[in-house]
């Protein structure tokens, strides 16, 4: 009888523990760095706007959860996610093997290349030879920072990292930087087509990067399943295309 009672007690405790760990996703907190238009930025009235914002709100709608956006510098996104400051990251985060060691990712949301931006007539190209002795600005924690440091820093290029993309552009405009490396679409729409970017252009060819997705904690497999299902639904019923057309006149959907 004692053994039976022990077995029953263990079973009850196991069920209770499982119930305690189960998460009711009625609210999803999403980390975002609002300095990367047209993906994420702030309107004149301080409202968060952009492609990622619309995608995130649509995902939350399909999960039947309230979206709570939490602003954070990009280089603190993964630490903040792991520390449960937010439940996901939706901020133009490219999936990389290094990041996959630390966090999980949803299904891909979009895929855009990287580009170098410099003053018109500079003659610069995105190569170590061309940029030797020059200062190139990047946003901290981005794949562009990693690319520049891995490929250029040891060859005489001064790679300067900033907390957000707006700071990169401020120093590019002021002349403290010779060039900036960032997402090509972000550079075109968020800078080059704006008044502040009138004296600048894409310098040389684009650099291929990977797909961007929503970053998630590895233990939140239930949330990943919900988000992936929402993304599949958006892709299949045409909602993704409708959101995409608000921001781009070209296709940014993931290629695979």
JSON list of C-alpha atoms in Angstrom, two decimals:
[
{"chain": "A", "resi": 1, "resn": "UNK", "atom": "CA", "xyz": [0.00, 0.00, 0.00]},
{"chain": "A", "resi": 2, "resn": "UNK", "atom": "CA", "xyz": [2.84, 2.36, 0.87]},
{"chain": "A", "resi": 3, "resn": "UNK", "atom": "CA", "xyz": [4.40, 1.77, -2.57]},
{"chain": "A", "resi": 4, "resn": "UNK", "atom": "CA", "xyz": [1.03, 2.45, -4.22]},
{"chain": "A", "resi": 5, "resn": "UNK", "atom": "CA", "xyz": [0.58, 5.69, -2.28]},
{"chain": "A", "resi": 6, "resn": "UNK", "atom": "CA", "xyz": [4.09, 6.76, -3.20]},
{"chain": "A", "resi": 7, "resn": "UNK", "atom": "CA", "xyz": [3.44, 6.09, -6.89]},
{"chain": "A", "resi": 8, "resn": "UNK", "atom": "CA", "xyz": [0.16, 8.03, -6.77]},
{"chain": "A", "resi": 9, "resn": "UNK", "atom": "CA", "xyz": [1.85, 10.93, -4.98]},
{"chain": "A", "resi": 10, "resn": "UNK", "atom": "CA", "xyz": [4.64, 11.07, -7.58]},
{"chain": "A", "resi": 11, "resn": "UNK", "atom": "CA", "xyz": [2.10, 11.02, -10.40]},
{"chain": "A", "resi": 12, "resn": "UNK", "atom": "CA", "xyz": [0.06, 13.85, -8.84]},
{"chain": "A", "resi": 13, "resn": "UNK", "atom": "CA", "xyz": [3.17, 15.93, -8.29]},
{"chain": "A", "resi": 14, "resn": "UNK", "atom": "CA", "xyz": [4.26, 15.37, -11.90]},
{"chain": "A", "resi": 15, "resn": "UNK", "atom": "CA", "xyz": [0.87, 16.50, -13.22]},
{"chain": "A", "resi": 16, "resn": "UNK", "atom": "CA", "xyz": [0.93, 19.54, -10.92]},
{"chain": "A", "resi": 17, "resn": "UNK", "atom": "CA", "xyz": [4.42, 20.46, -12.08]},
{"chain": "A", "resi": 18, "resn": "UNK", "atom": "CA", "xyz": [3.37, 20.14, -15.71]},
{"chain": "A", "resi": 19, "resn": "UNK", "atom": "CA", "xyz": [0.34, 22.34, -15.08]},
{"chain": "A", "resi": 20, "resn": "UNK", "atom": "CA", "xyz": [2.52, 24.93, -13.36]},
{"chain": "A", "resi": 21, "resn": "UNK", "atom": "CA", "xyz": [4.93, 25.02, -16.28]},
{"chain": "A", "resi": 22, "resn": "UNK", "atom": "CA", "xyz": [2.24, 25.25, -18.97]},
{"chain": "A", "resi": 23, "resn": "UNK", "atom": "CA", "xyz": [2.07, 28.78, -20.41]},
{"chain": "A", "resi": 24, "resn": "UNK", "atom": "CA", "xyz": [-1.13, 30.48, -21.43]},
{"chain": "A", "resi": 25, "resn": "UNK", "atom": "CA", "xyz": [0.01, 32.78, -24.22]},
{"chain": "A", "resi": 26, "resn": "UNK", "atom": "CA", "xyz": [-2.61, 35.49, -23.84]},
{"chain": "A", "resi": 27, "resn": "UNK", "atom": "CA", "xyz": [0.13, 38.11, -23.98]},
{"chain": "A", "resi": 28, "resn": "UNK", "atom": "CA", "xyz": [3.36, 38.02, -25.98]},
{"chain": "A", "resi": 29, "resn": "UNK", "atom": "CA", "xyz": [6.09, 40.54, -25.20]},
{"chain": "A", "resi": 30, "resn": "UNK", "atom": "CA", "xyz": [8.21, 41.24, -28.27]},
{"chain": "A", "resi": 31, "resn": "UNK", "atom": "CA", "xyz": [11.61, 42.95, -28.23]},
{"chain": "A", "resi": 32, "resn": "UNK", "atom": "CA", "xyz": [12.26, 45.52, -30.97]},
{"chain": "A", "resi": 33, "resn": "UNK", "atom": "CA", "xyz": [14.92, 48.11, -31.82]},
{"chain": "A", "resi": 34, "resn": "UNK", "atom": "CA", "xyz": [12.93, 50.95, -33.38]},
{"chain": "A", "resi": 35, "resn": "UNK", "atom": "CA", "xyz": [15.77, 52.48, -35.41]},
{"chain": "A", "resi": 36, "resn": "UNK", "atom": "CA", "xyz": [15.52, 50.39, -38.56]},
{"chain": "A", "resi": 37, "resn": "UNK", "atom": "CA", "xyz": [12.85, 51.77, -40.91]},
{"chain": "A", "resi": 38, "resn": "UNK", "atom": "CA", "xyz": [10.97, 50.44, -42.83]},
{"chain": "A", "resi": 39, "resn": "UNK", "atom": "CA", "xyz": [11.14, 47.31, -40.67]},
{"chain": "A", "resi": 40, "resn": "UNK", "atom": "CA", "xyz": [10.75, 49.00, -37.29]},
{"chain": "A", "resi": 41, "resn": "UNK", "atom": "CA", "xyz": [10.75, 52.67, -36.35]},
{"chain": "A", "resi": 42, "resn": "UNK", "atom": "CA", "xyz": [8.61, 55.34, -34.70]},
{"chain": "A", "resi": 43, "resn": "UNK", "atom": "CA", "xyz": [6.11, 57.63, -36.38]},
{"chain": "A", "resi": 44, "resn": "UNK", "atom": "CA", "xyz": [5.97, 61.35, -35.59]},
{"chain": "A", "resi": 45, "resn": "UNK", "atom": "CA", "xyz": [3.49, 60.67, -32.78]},
{"chain": "A", "resi": 46, "resn": "UNK", "atom": "CA", "xyz": [5.78, 58.06, -31.19]},
{"chain": "A", "resi": 47, "resn": "UNK", "atom": "CA", "xyz": [3.90, 55.00, -32.39]},
{"chain": "A", "resi": 48, "resn": "UNK", "atom": "CA", "xyz": [5.85, 51.90, -33.40]},
{"chain": "A", "resi": 49, "resn": "UNK", "atom": "CA", "xyz": [5.45, 51.26, -37.12]},
{"chain": "A", "resi": 50, "resn": "UNK", "atom": "CA", "xyz": [6.99, 49.07, -39.80]},
{"chain": "A", "resi": 51, "resn": "UNK", "atom": "CA", "xyz": [6.97, 45.74, -41.59]},
{"chain": "A", "resi": 52, "resn": "UNK", "atom": "CA", "xyz": [8.09, 43.74, -38.54]},
{"chain": "A", "resi": 53, "resn": "UNK", "atom": "CA", "xyz": [5.54, 45.53, -36.36]},
{"chain": "A", "resi": 54, "resn": "UNK", "atom": "CA", "xyz": [2.69, 44.65, -38.73]},
{"chain": "A", "resi": 55, "resn": "UNK", "atom": "CA", "xyz": [3.89, 41.04, -39.00]},
{"chain": "A", "resi": 56, "resn": "UNK", "atom": "CA", "xyz": [4.15, 40.76, -35.22]},
{"chain": "A", "resi": 57, "resn": "UNK", "atom": "CA", "xyz": [0.69, 42.20, -34.63]},
{"chain": "A", "resi": 58, "resn": "UNK", "atom": "CA", "xyz": [-0.75, 39.78, -37.20]},
{"chain": "A", "resi": 59, "resn": "UNK", "atom": "CA", "xyz": [1.00, 36.83, -35.53]},
{"chain": "A", "resi": 60, "resn": "UNK", "atom": "CA", "xyz": [-0.39, 37.86, -32.14]},
{"chain": "A", "resi": 61, "resn": "UNK", "atom": "CA", "xyz": [-3.87, 38.23, -33.63]},
{"chain": "A", "resi": 62, "resn": "UNK", "atom": "CA", "xyz": [-3.75, 34.68, -35.00]},
{"chain": "A", "resi": 63, "resn": "UNK", "atom": "CA", "xyz": [-2.42, 33.32, -31.71]},
{"chain": "A", "resi": 64, "resn": "UNK", "atom": "CA", "xyz": [-5.24, 35.20, -29.92]},
{"chain": "A", "resi": 65, "resn": "UNK", "atom": "CA", "xyz": [-2.70, 37.04, -27.80]},
{"chain": "A", "resi": 66, "resn": "UNK", "atom": "CA", "xyz": [-2.06, 40.68, -26.98]},
{"chain": "A", "resi": 67, "resn": "UNK", "atom": "CA", "xyz": [1.19, 42.05, -28.45]},
{"chain": "A", "resi": 68, "resn": "UNK", "atom": "CA", "xyz": [3.28, 44.07, -26.00]},
{"chain": "A", "resi": 69, "resn": "UNK", "atom": "CA", "xyz": [6.24, 45.69, -27.74]},
{"chain": "A", "resi": 70, "resn": "UNK", "atom": "CA", "xyz": [9.37, 46.21, -25.63]},
{"chain": "A", "resi": 71, "resn": "UNK", "atom": "CA", "xyz": [12.02, 48.58, -27.02]},
{"chain": "A", "resi": 72, "resn": "UNK", "atom": "CA", "xyz": [15.60, 47.43, -26.60]},
{"chain": "A", "resi": 73, "resn": "UNK", "atom": "CA", "xyz": [19.00, 48.04, -28.19]},
{"chain": "A", "resi": 74, "resn": "UNK", "atom": "CA", "xyz": [19.69, 45.34, -30.76]},
{"chain": "A", "resi": 75, "resn": "UNK", "atom": "CA", "xyz": [22.86, 43.98, -29.15]},
{"chain": "A", "resi": 76, "resn": "UNK", "atom": "CA", "xyz": [20.87, 43.26, -25.98]},
{"chain": "A", "resi": 77, "resn": "UNK", "atom": "CA", "xyz": [18.10, 41.31, -27.71]},
{"chain": "A", "resi": 78, "resn": "UNK", "atom": "CA", "xyz": [19.36, 37.77, -27.12]},
{"chain": "A", "resi": 79, "resn": "UNK", "atom": "CA", "xyz": [20.41, 38.42, -23.48]},
{"chain": "A", "resi": 80, "resn": "UNK", "atom": "CA", "xyz": [17.05, 40.12, -22.87]},
{"chain": "A", "resi": 81, "resn": "UNK", "atom": "CA", "xyz": [15.15, 37.20, -24.41]},
{"chain": "A", "resi": 82, "resn": "UNK", "atom": "CA", "xyz": [17.04, 34.64, -22.35]},
{"chain": "A", "resi": 83, "resn": "UNK", "atom": "CA", "xyz": [16.49, 36.73, -19.21]},
{"chain": "A", "resi": 84, "resn": "UNK", "atom": "CA", "xyz": [12.72, 36.77, -19.98]},
{"chain": "A", "resi": 85, "resn": "UNK", "atom": "CA", "xyz": [12.56, 40.52, -20.47]},
{"chain": "A", "resi": 86, "resn": "UNK", "atom": "CA", "xyz": [10.44, 39.62, -23.48]},
{"chain": "A", "resi": 87, "resn": "UNK", "atom": "CA", "xyz": [9.11, 36.42, -25.06]},
{"chain": "A", "resi": 88, "resn": "UNK", "atom": "CA", "xyz": [10.28, 36.95, -28.63]},
{"chain": "A", "resi": 89, "resn": "UNK", "atom": "CA", "xyz": [12.44, 39.20, -30.79]},
{"chain": "A", "resi": 90, "resn": "UNK", "atom": "CA", "xyz": [11.04, 40.63, -34.01]},
{"chain": "A", "resi": 91, "resn": "UNK", "atom": "CA", "xyz": [13.59, 43.17, -35.15]},
{"chain": "A", "resi": 92, "resn": "UNK", "atom": "CA", "xyz": [15.11, 42.17, -38.51]},
{"chain": "A", "resi": 93, "resn": "UNK", "atom": "CA", "xyz": [17.13, 39.45, -36.81]},
{"chain": "A", "resi": 94, "resn": "UNK", "atom": "CA", "xyz": [18.89, 37.20, -39.30]},
{"chain": "A", "resi": 95, "resn": "UNK", "atom": "CA", "xyz": [19.12, 33.50, -38.50]},
{"chain": "A", "resi": 96, "resn": "UNK", "atom": "CA", "xyz": [22.76, 32.48, -38.07]},
{"chain": "A", "resi": 97, "resn": "UNK", "atom": "CA", "xyz": [24.45, 29.33, -36.71]},
{"chain": "A", "resi": 98, "resn": "UNK", "atom": "CA", "xyz": [25.90, 31.37, -33.81]},
{"chain": "A", "resi": 99, "resn": "UNK", "atom": "CA", "xyz": [22.48, 32.67, -32.78]},
{"chain": "A", "resi": 100, "resn": "UNK", "atom": "CA", "xyz": [20.90, 29.23, -33.17]},
{"chain": "A", "resi": 101, "resn": "UNK", "atom": "CA", "xyz": [23.24, 27.96, -30.47]},
{"chain": "A", "resi": 102, "resn": "UNK", "atom": "CA", "xyz": [21.61, 30.37, -28.02]},
{"chain": "A", "resi": 103, "resn": "UNK", "atom": "CA", "xyz": [17.98, 30.73, -29.10]},
{"chain": "A", "resi": 104, "resn": "UNK", "atom": "CA", "xyz": [15.33, 29.19, -31.34]},
{"chain": "A", "resi": 105, "resn": "UNK", "atom": "CA", "xyz": [13.81, 30.83, -34.41]},
{"chain": "A", "resi": 106, "resn": "UNK", "atom": "CA", "xyz": [10.41, 30.81, -36.04]},
{"chain": "A", "resi": 107, "resn": "UNK", "atom": "CA", "xyz": [9.95, 29.97, -39.68]},
{"chain": "A", "resi": 108, "resn": "UNK", "atom": "CA", "xyz": [11.64, 32.61, -41.92]},
{"chain": "A", "resi": 109, "resn": "UNK", "atom": "CA", "xyz": [9.76, 35.88, -42.41]},
{"chain": "A", "resi": 110, "resn": "UNK", "atom": "CA", "xyz": [11.81, 37.71, -45.05]},
{"chain": "A", "resi": 111, "resn": "UNK", "atom": "CA", "xyz": [15.16, 37.70, -46.80]},
{"chain": "A", "resi": 112, "resn": "UNK", "atom": "CA", "xyz": [17.08, 40.80, -47.88]},
{"chain": "A", "resi": 113, "resn": "UNK", "atom": "CA", "xyz": [20.77, 41.43, -48.72]},
{"chain": "A", "resi": 114, "resn": "UNK", "atom": "CA", "xyz": [23.34, 43.72, -47.06]},
{"chain": "A", "resi": 115, "resn": "UNK", "atom": "CA", "xyz": [24.74, 46.90, -48.66]},
{"chain": "A", "resi": 116, "resn": "UNK", "atom": "CA", "xyz": [27.46, 49.46, -48.08]},
{"chain": "A", "resi": 117, "resn": "UNK", "atom": "CA", "xyz": [26.44, 53.13, -48.15]},
{"chain": "A", "resi": 118, "resn": "UNK", "atom": "CA", "xyz": [28.88, 55.99, -48.75]},
{"chain": "A", "resi": 119, "resn": "UNK", "atom": "CA", "xyz": [28.96, 59.55, -50.06]},
{"chain": "A", "resi": 120, "resn": "UNK", "atom": "CA", "xyz": [28.20, 59.92, -53.75]},
{"chain": "A", "resi": 121, "resn": "UNK", "atom": "CA", "xyz": [31.38, 59.82, -55.82]},
{"chain": "A", "resi": 122, "resn": "UNK", "atom": "CA", "xyz": [33.43, 58.18, -53.05]},
{"chain": "A", "resi": 123, "resn": "UNK", "atom": "CA", "xyz": [34.33, 55.25, -55.29]},
{"chain": "A", "resi": 124, "resn": "UNK", "atom": "CA", "xyz": [34.21, 52.89, -52.31]},
{"chain": "A", "resi": 125, "resn": "UNK", "atom": "CA", "xyz": [33.17, 49.25, -52.62]},
{"chain": "A", "resi": 126, "resn": "UNK", "atom": "CA", "xyz": [32.47, 46.62, -49.93]},
{"chain": "A", "resi": 127, "resn": "UNK", "atom": "CA", "xyz": [35.96, 45.10, -49.99]},
{"chain": "A", "resi": 128, "resn": "UNK", "atom": "CA", "xyz": [38.84, 45.27, -47.53]},
{"chain": "A", "resi": 129, "resn": "UNK", "atom": "CA", "xyz": [41.11, 46.70, -50.24]},
{"chain": "A", "resi": 130, "resn": "UNK", "atom": "CA", "xyz": [38.76, 49.58, -50.99]},
{"chain": "A", "resi": 131, "resn": "UNK", "atom": "CA", "xyz": [37.97, 50.32, -47.33]},
{"chain": "A", "resi": 132, "resn": "UNK", "atom": "CA", "xyz": [41.51, 50.06, -45.91]},
{"chain": "A", "resi": 133, "resn": "UNK", "atom": "CA", "xyz": [42.18, 53.07, -43.68]},
{"chain": "A", "resi": 134, "resn": "UNK", "atom": "CA", "xyz": [38.48, 54.03, -43.73]},
{"chain": "A", "resi": 135, "resn": "UNK", "atom": "CA", "xyz": [35.91, 54.00, -40.91]},
{"chain": "A", "resi": 136, "resn": "UNK", "atom": "CA", "xyz": [32.77, 51.92, -41.45]},
{"chain": "A", "resi": 137, "resn": "UNK", "atom": "CA", "xyz": [29.78, 52.16, -39.10]},
{"chain": "A", "resi": 138, "resn": "UNK", "atom": "CA", "xyz": [27.67, 49.16, -38.10]},
{"chain": "A", "resi": 139, "resn": "UNK", "atom": "CA", "xyz": [24.94, 48.50, -35.55]},
{"chain": "A", "resi": 140, "resn": "UNK", "atom": "CA", "xyz": [26.08, 46.42, -32.57]},
{"chain": "A", "resi": 141, "resn": "UNK", "atom": "CA", "xyz": [25.03, 42.78, -32.56]},
{"chain": "A", "resi": 142, "resn": "UNK", "atom": "CA", "xyz": [24.04, 42.65, -36.23]},
{"chain": "A", "resi": 143, "resn": "UNK", "atom": "CA", "xyz": [25.20, 40.24, -38.90]},
{"chain": "A", "resi": 144, "resn": "UNK", "atom": "CA", "xyz": [26.68, 43.31, -40.63]},
{"chain": "A", "resi": 145, "resn": "UNK", "atom": "CA", "xyz": [28.92, 43.96, -37.61]},
{"chain": "A", "resi": 146, "resn": "UNK", "atom": "CA", "xyz": [30.09, 40.35, -37.66]},
{"chain": "A", "resi": 147, "resn": "UNK", "atom": "CA", "xyz": [30.72, 40.44, -41.42]},
{"chain": "A", "resi": 148, "resn": "UNK", "atom": "CA", "xyz": [32.73, 43.66, -41.23]},
{"chain": "A", "resi": 149, "resn": "UNK", "atom": "CA", "xyz": [34.81, 42.49, -38.28]},
{"chain": "A", "resi": 150, "resn": "UNK", "atom": "CA", "xyz": [35.41, 39.02, -39.74]},
{"chain": "A", "resi": 151, "resn": "UNK", "atom": "CA", "xyz": [36.32, 40.20, -43.23]},
{"chain": "A", "resi": 152, "resn": "UNK", "atom": "CA", "xyz": [37.69, 43.72, -42.91]},
{"chain": "A", "resi": 153, "resn": "UNK", "atom": "CA", "xyz": [38.88, 44.63, -39.41]},
{"chain": "A", "resi": 154, "resn": "UNK", "atom": "CA", "xyz": [42.14, 42.63, -39.56]},
{"chain": "A", "resi": 155, "resn": "UNK", "atom": "CA", "xyz": [42.94, 44.17, -42.96]},
{"chain": "A", "resi": 156, "resn": "UNK", "atom": "CA", "xyz": [43.12, 47.80, -41.89]},
{"chain": "A", "resi": 157, "resn": "UNK", "atom": "CA", "xyz": [39.46, 48.79, -41.88]},
{"chain": "A", "resi": 158, "resn": "UNK", "atom": "CA", "xyz": [38.22, 50.67, -38.79]},
{"chain": "A", "resi": 159, "resn": "UNK", "atom": "CA", "xyz": [34.88, 49.03, -37.94]},
{"chain": "A", "resi": 160, "resn": "UNK", "atom": "CA", "xyz": [32.90, 51.24, -35.55]},
{"chain": "A", "resi": 161, "resn": "UNK", "atom": "CA", "xyz": [29.89, 49.73, -33.73]},
{"chain": "A", "resi": 162, "resn": "UNK", "atom": "CA", "xyz": [26.93, 51.80, -32.50]},
{"chain": "A", "resi": 163, "resn": "UNK", "atom": "CA", "xyz": [23.97, 51.03, -30.24]},
{"chain": "A", "resi": 164, "resn": "UNK", "atom": "CA", "xyz": [21.43, 51.72, -32.98]},
{"chain": "A", "resi": 165, "resn": "UNK", "atom": "CA", "xyz": [21.23, 52.47, -36.69]},
{"chain": "A", "resi": 166, "resn": "UNK", "atom": "CA", "xyz": [20.24, 56.11, -36.26]},
{"chain": "A", "resi": 167, "resn": "UNK", "atom": "CA", "xyz": [23.58, 56.76, -34.53]},
{"chain": "A", "resi": 168, "resn": "UNK", "atom": "CA", "xyz": [25.39, 55.17, -37.48]},
{"chain": "A", "resi": 169, "resn": "UNK", "atom": "CA", "xyz": [23.70, 57.51, -39.93]},
{"chain": "A", "resi": 170, "resn": "UNK", "atom": "CA", "xyz": [24.30, 60.56, -37.73]},
{"chain": "A", "resi": 171, "resn": "UNK", "atom": "CA", "xyz": [28.06, 59.96, -37.83]},
{"chain": "A", "resi": 172, "resn": "UNK", "atom": "CA", "xyz": [27.98, 59.11, -41.54]},
{"chain": "A", "resi": 173, "resn": "UNK", "atom": "CA", "xyz": [26.27, 62.43, -42.29]},
{"chain": "A", "resi": 174, "resn": "UNK", "atom": "CA", "xyz": [28.64, 64.37, -40.03]},
{"chain": "A", "resi": 175, "resn": "UNK", "atom": "CA", "xyz": [31.67, 62.87, -41.78]},
{"chain": "A", "resi": 176, "resn": "UNK", "atom": "CA", "xyz": [32.96, 60.90, -38.81]},
{"chain": "A", "resi": 177, "resn": "UNK", "atom": "CA", "xyz": [32.38, 57.75, -40.86]},
{"chain": "A", "resi": 178, "resn": "UNK", "atom": "CA", "xyz": [33.36, 57.03, -44.45]},
{"chain": "A", "resi": 179, "resn": "UNK", "atom": "CA", "xyz": [30.67, 54.38, -44.97]},
{"chain": "A", "resi": 180, "resn": "UNK", "atom": "CA", "xyz": [27.97, 52.34, -43.24]},
{"chain": "A", "resi": 181, "resn": "UNK", "atom": "CA", "xyz": [27.08, 48.68, -43.63]},
{"chain": "A", "resi": 182, "resn": "UNK", "atom": "CA", "xyz": [23.46, 47.60, -43.07]},
{"chain": "A", "resi": 183, "resn": "UNK", "atom": "CA", "xyz": [20.49, 45.83, -44.63]},
{"chain": "A", "resi": 184, "resn": "UNK", "atom": "CA", "xyz": [20.10, 46.98, -48.24]},
{"chain": "A", "resi": 185, "resn": "UNK", "atom": "CA", "xyz": [16.35, 47.55, -48.05]},
{"chain": "A", "resi": 186, "resn": "UNK", "atom": "CA", "xyz": [16.71, 49.46, -44.80]},
{"chain": "A", "resi": 187, "resn": "UNK", "atom": "CA", "xyz": [19.41, 51.64, -46.37]},
{"chain": "A", "resi": 188, "resn": "UNK", "atom": "CA", "xyz": [17.37, 52.36, -49.49]},
{"chain": "A", "resi": 189, "resn": "UNK", "atom": "CA", "xyz": [14.03, 53.15, -47.86]},
{"chain": "A", "resi": 190, "resn": "UNK", "atom": "CA", "xyz": [15.09, 54.28, -44.40]},
{"chain": "A", "resi": 191, "resn": "UNK", "atom": "CA", "xyz": [18.01, 56.48, -45.48]},
{"chain": "A", "resi": 192, "resn": "UNK", "atom": "CA", "xyz": [18.81, 56.96, -49.17]},
{"chain": "A", "resi": 193, "resn": "UNK", "atom": "CA", "xyz": [15.24, 57.90, -50.13]},
{"chain": "A", "resi": 194, "resn": "UNK", "atom": "CA", "xyz": [15.00, 60.32, -47.20]},
{"chain": "A", "resi": 195, "resn": "UNK", "atom": "CA", "xyz": [16.20, 63.94, -47.24]},
{"chain": "A", "resi": 196, "resn": "UNK", "atom": "CA", "xyz": [19.06, 63.17, -44.86]},
{"chain": "A", "resi": 197, "resn": "UNK", "atom": "CA", "xyz": [20.47, 60.59, -47.28]},
{"chain": "A", "resi": 198, "resn": "UNK", "atom": "CA", "xyz": [20.40, 62.75, -50.41]},
{"chain": "A", "resi": 199, "resn": "UNK", "atom": "CA", "xyz": [24.19, 63.00, -50.65]},
{"chain": "A", "resi": 200, "resn": "UNK", "atom": "CA", "xyz": [24.74, 59.25, -50.30]},
{"chain": "A", "resi": 201, "resn": "UNK", "atom": "CA", "xyz": [24.35, 56.11, -52.39]},
{"chain": "A", "resi": 202, "resn": "UNK", "atom": "CA", "xyz": [24.86, 52.38, -52.30]},
{"chain": "A", "resi": 203, "resn": "UNK", "atom": "CA", "xyz": [28.56, 51.76, -52.76]},
{"chain": "A", "resi": 204, "resn": "UNK", "atom": "CA", "xyz": [29.34, 48.71, -54.88]},
{"chain": "A", "resi": 205, "resn": "UNK", "atom": "CA", "xyz": [27.49, 45.41, -55.05]},
{"chain": "A", "resi": 206, "resn": "UNK", "atom": "CA", "xyz": [25.20, 43.99, -52.41]},
{"chain": "A", "resi": 207, "resn": "UNK", "atom": "CA", "xyz": [26.30, 41.21, -50.06]},
{"chain": "A", "resi": 208, "resn": "UNK", "atom": "CA", "xyz": [24.05, 38.21, -49.60]},
{"chain": "A", "resi": 209, "resn": "UNK", "atom": "CA", "xyz": [22.72, 37.54, -46.11]},
{"chain": "A", "resi": 210, "resn": "UNK", "atom": "CA", "xyz": [20.37, 34.95, -44.61]},
{"chain": "A", "resi": 211, "resn": "UNK", "atom": "CA", "xyz": [16.67, 35.06, -43.80]},
{"chain": "A", "resi": 212, "resn": "UNK", "atom": "CA", "xyz": [15.22, 36.96, -40.85]},
{"chain": "A", "resi": 213, "resn": "UNK", "atom": "CA", "xyz": [12.83, 35.34, -38.37]},
{"chain": "A", "resi": 214, "resn": "UNK", "atom": "CA", "xyz": [11.33, 35.79, -34.93]},
{"chain": "A", "resi": 215, "resn": "UNK", "atom": "CA", "xyz": [13.75, 34.87, -32.15]},
{"chain": "A", "resi": 216, "resn": "UNK", "atom": "CA", "xyz": [12.34, 32.69, -29.37]},
{"chain": "A", "resi": 217, "resn": "UNK", "atom": "CA", "xyz": [13.59, 30.87, -26.26]},
{"chain": "A", "resi": 218, "resn": "UNK", "atom": "CA", "xyz": [14.47, 27.24, -26.83]},
{"chain": "A", "resi": 219, "resn": "UNK", "atom": "CA", "xyz": [12.25, 26.08, -23.93]},
{"chain": "A", "resi": 220, "resn": "UNK", "atom": "CA", "xyz": [9.16, 27.78, -25.40]},
{"chain": "A", "resi": 221, "resn": "UNK", "atom": "CA", "xyz": [8.45, 25.10, -28.00]},
{"chain": "A", "resi": 222, "resn": "UNK", "atom": "CA", "xyz": [4.71, 25.68, -27.54]},
{"chain": "A", "resi": 223, "resn": "UNK", "atom": "CA", "xyz": [5.05, 29.35, -28.49]},
{"chain": "A", "resi": 224, "resn": "UNK", "atom": "CA", "xyz": [7.22, 28.47, -31.50]},
{"chain": "A", "resi": 225, "resn": "UNK", "atom": "CA", "xyz": [4.53, 26.05, -32.71]},
{"chain": "A", "resi": 226, "resn": "UNK", "atom": "CA", "xyz": [1.86, 28.76, -32.39]},
{"chain": "A", "resi": 227, "resn": "UNK", "atom": "CA", "xyz": [4.00, 31.37, -34.18]},
{"chain": "A", "resi": 228, "resn": "UNK", "atom": "CA", "xyz": [4.97, 28.97, -36.98]},
{"chain": "A", "resi": 229, "resn": "UNK", "atom": "CA", "xyz": [1.31, 28.06, -37.52]},
{"chain": "A", "resi": 230, "resn": "UNK", "atom": "CA", "xyz": [0.43, 31.77, -37.70]},
{"chain": "A", "resi": 231, "resn": "UNK", "atom": "CA", "xyz": [3.21, 32.42, -40.23]},
{"chain": "A", "resi": 232, "resn": "UNK", "atom": "CA", "xyz": [2.05, 29.49, -42.39]},
{"chain": "A", "resi": 233, "resn": "UNK", "atom": "CA", "xyz": [-1.48, 30.89, -42.33]},
{"chain": "A", "resi": 234, "resn": "UNK", "atom": "CA", "xyz": [-0.36, 34.38, -43.31]},
{"chain": "A", "resi": 235, "resn": "UNK", "atom": "CA", "xyz": [1.67, 33.01, -46.22]},
{"chain": "A", "resi": 236, "resn": "UNK", "atom": "CA", "xyz": [-1.14, 30.79, -47.50]},
{"chain": "A", "resi": 237, "resn": "UNK", "atom": "CA", "xyz": [-4.11, 33.17, -47.28]},
{"chain": "A", "resi": 238, "resn": "UNK", "atom": "CA", "xyz": [-2.41, 36.20, -48.85]},
{"chain": "A", "resi": 239, "resn": "UNK", "atom": "CA", "xyz": [-2.16, 38.32, -45.68]},
{"chain": "A", "resi": 240, "resn": "UNK", "atom": "CA", "xyz": [1.64, 38.33, -45.84]},
{"chain": "A", "resi": 241, "resn": "UNK", "atom": "CA", "xyz": [1.55, 39.73, -49.40]},
{"chain": "A", "resi": 242, "resn": "UNK", "atom": "CA", "xyz": [-0.88, 42.48, -48.35]},
{"chain": "A", "resi": 243, "resn": "UNK", "atom": "CA", "xyz": [1.41, 43.56, -45.53]},
{"chain": "A", "resi": 244, "resn": "UNK", "atom": "CA", "xyz": [4.48, 43.33, -47.78]},
{"chain": "A", "resi": 245, "resn": "UNK", "atom": "CA", "xyz": [2.90, 45.62, -50.41]},
{"chain": "A", "resi": 246, "resn": "UNK", "atom": "CA", "xyz": [2.44, 48.36, -47.80]},
{"chain": "A", "resi": 247, "resn": "UNK", "atom": "CA", "xyz": [6.22, 48.72, -47.58]},
{"chain": "A", "resi": 248, "resn": "UNK", "atom": "CA", "xyz": [7.85, 47.29, -50.71]},
{"chain": "A", "resi": 249, "resn": "UNK", "atom": "CA", "xyz": [7.27, 47.20, -54.46]},
{"chain": "A", "resi": 250, "resn": "UNK", "atom": "CA", "xyz": [9.42, 44.07, -54.66]},
{"chain": "A", "resi": 251, "resn": "UNK", "atom": "CA", "xyz": [9.32, 40.65, -53.02]},
{"chain": "A", "resi": 252, "resn": "UNK", "atom": "CA", "xyz": [11.10, 40.11, -49.70]},
{"chain": "A", "resi": 253, "resn": "UNK", "atom": "CA", "xyz": [9.46, 36.77, -48.88]},
{"chain": "A", "resi": 254, "resn": "UNK", "atom": "CA", "xyz": [11.93, 34.05, -47.84]},
{"chain": "A", "resi": 255, "resn": "UNK", "atom": "CA", "xyz": [13.24, 32.06, -50.78]},
{"chain": "A", "resi": 256, "resn": "UNK", "atom": "CA", "xyz": [13.03, 28.69, -49.03]}
]
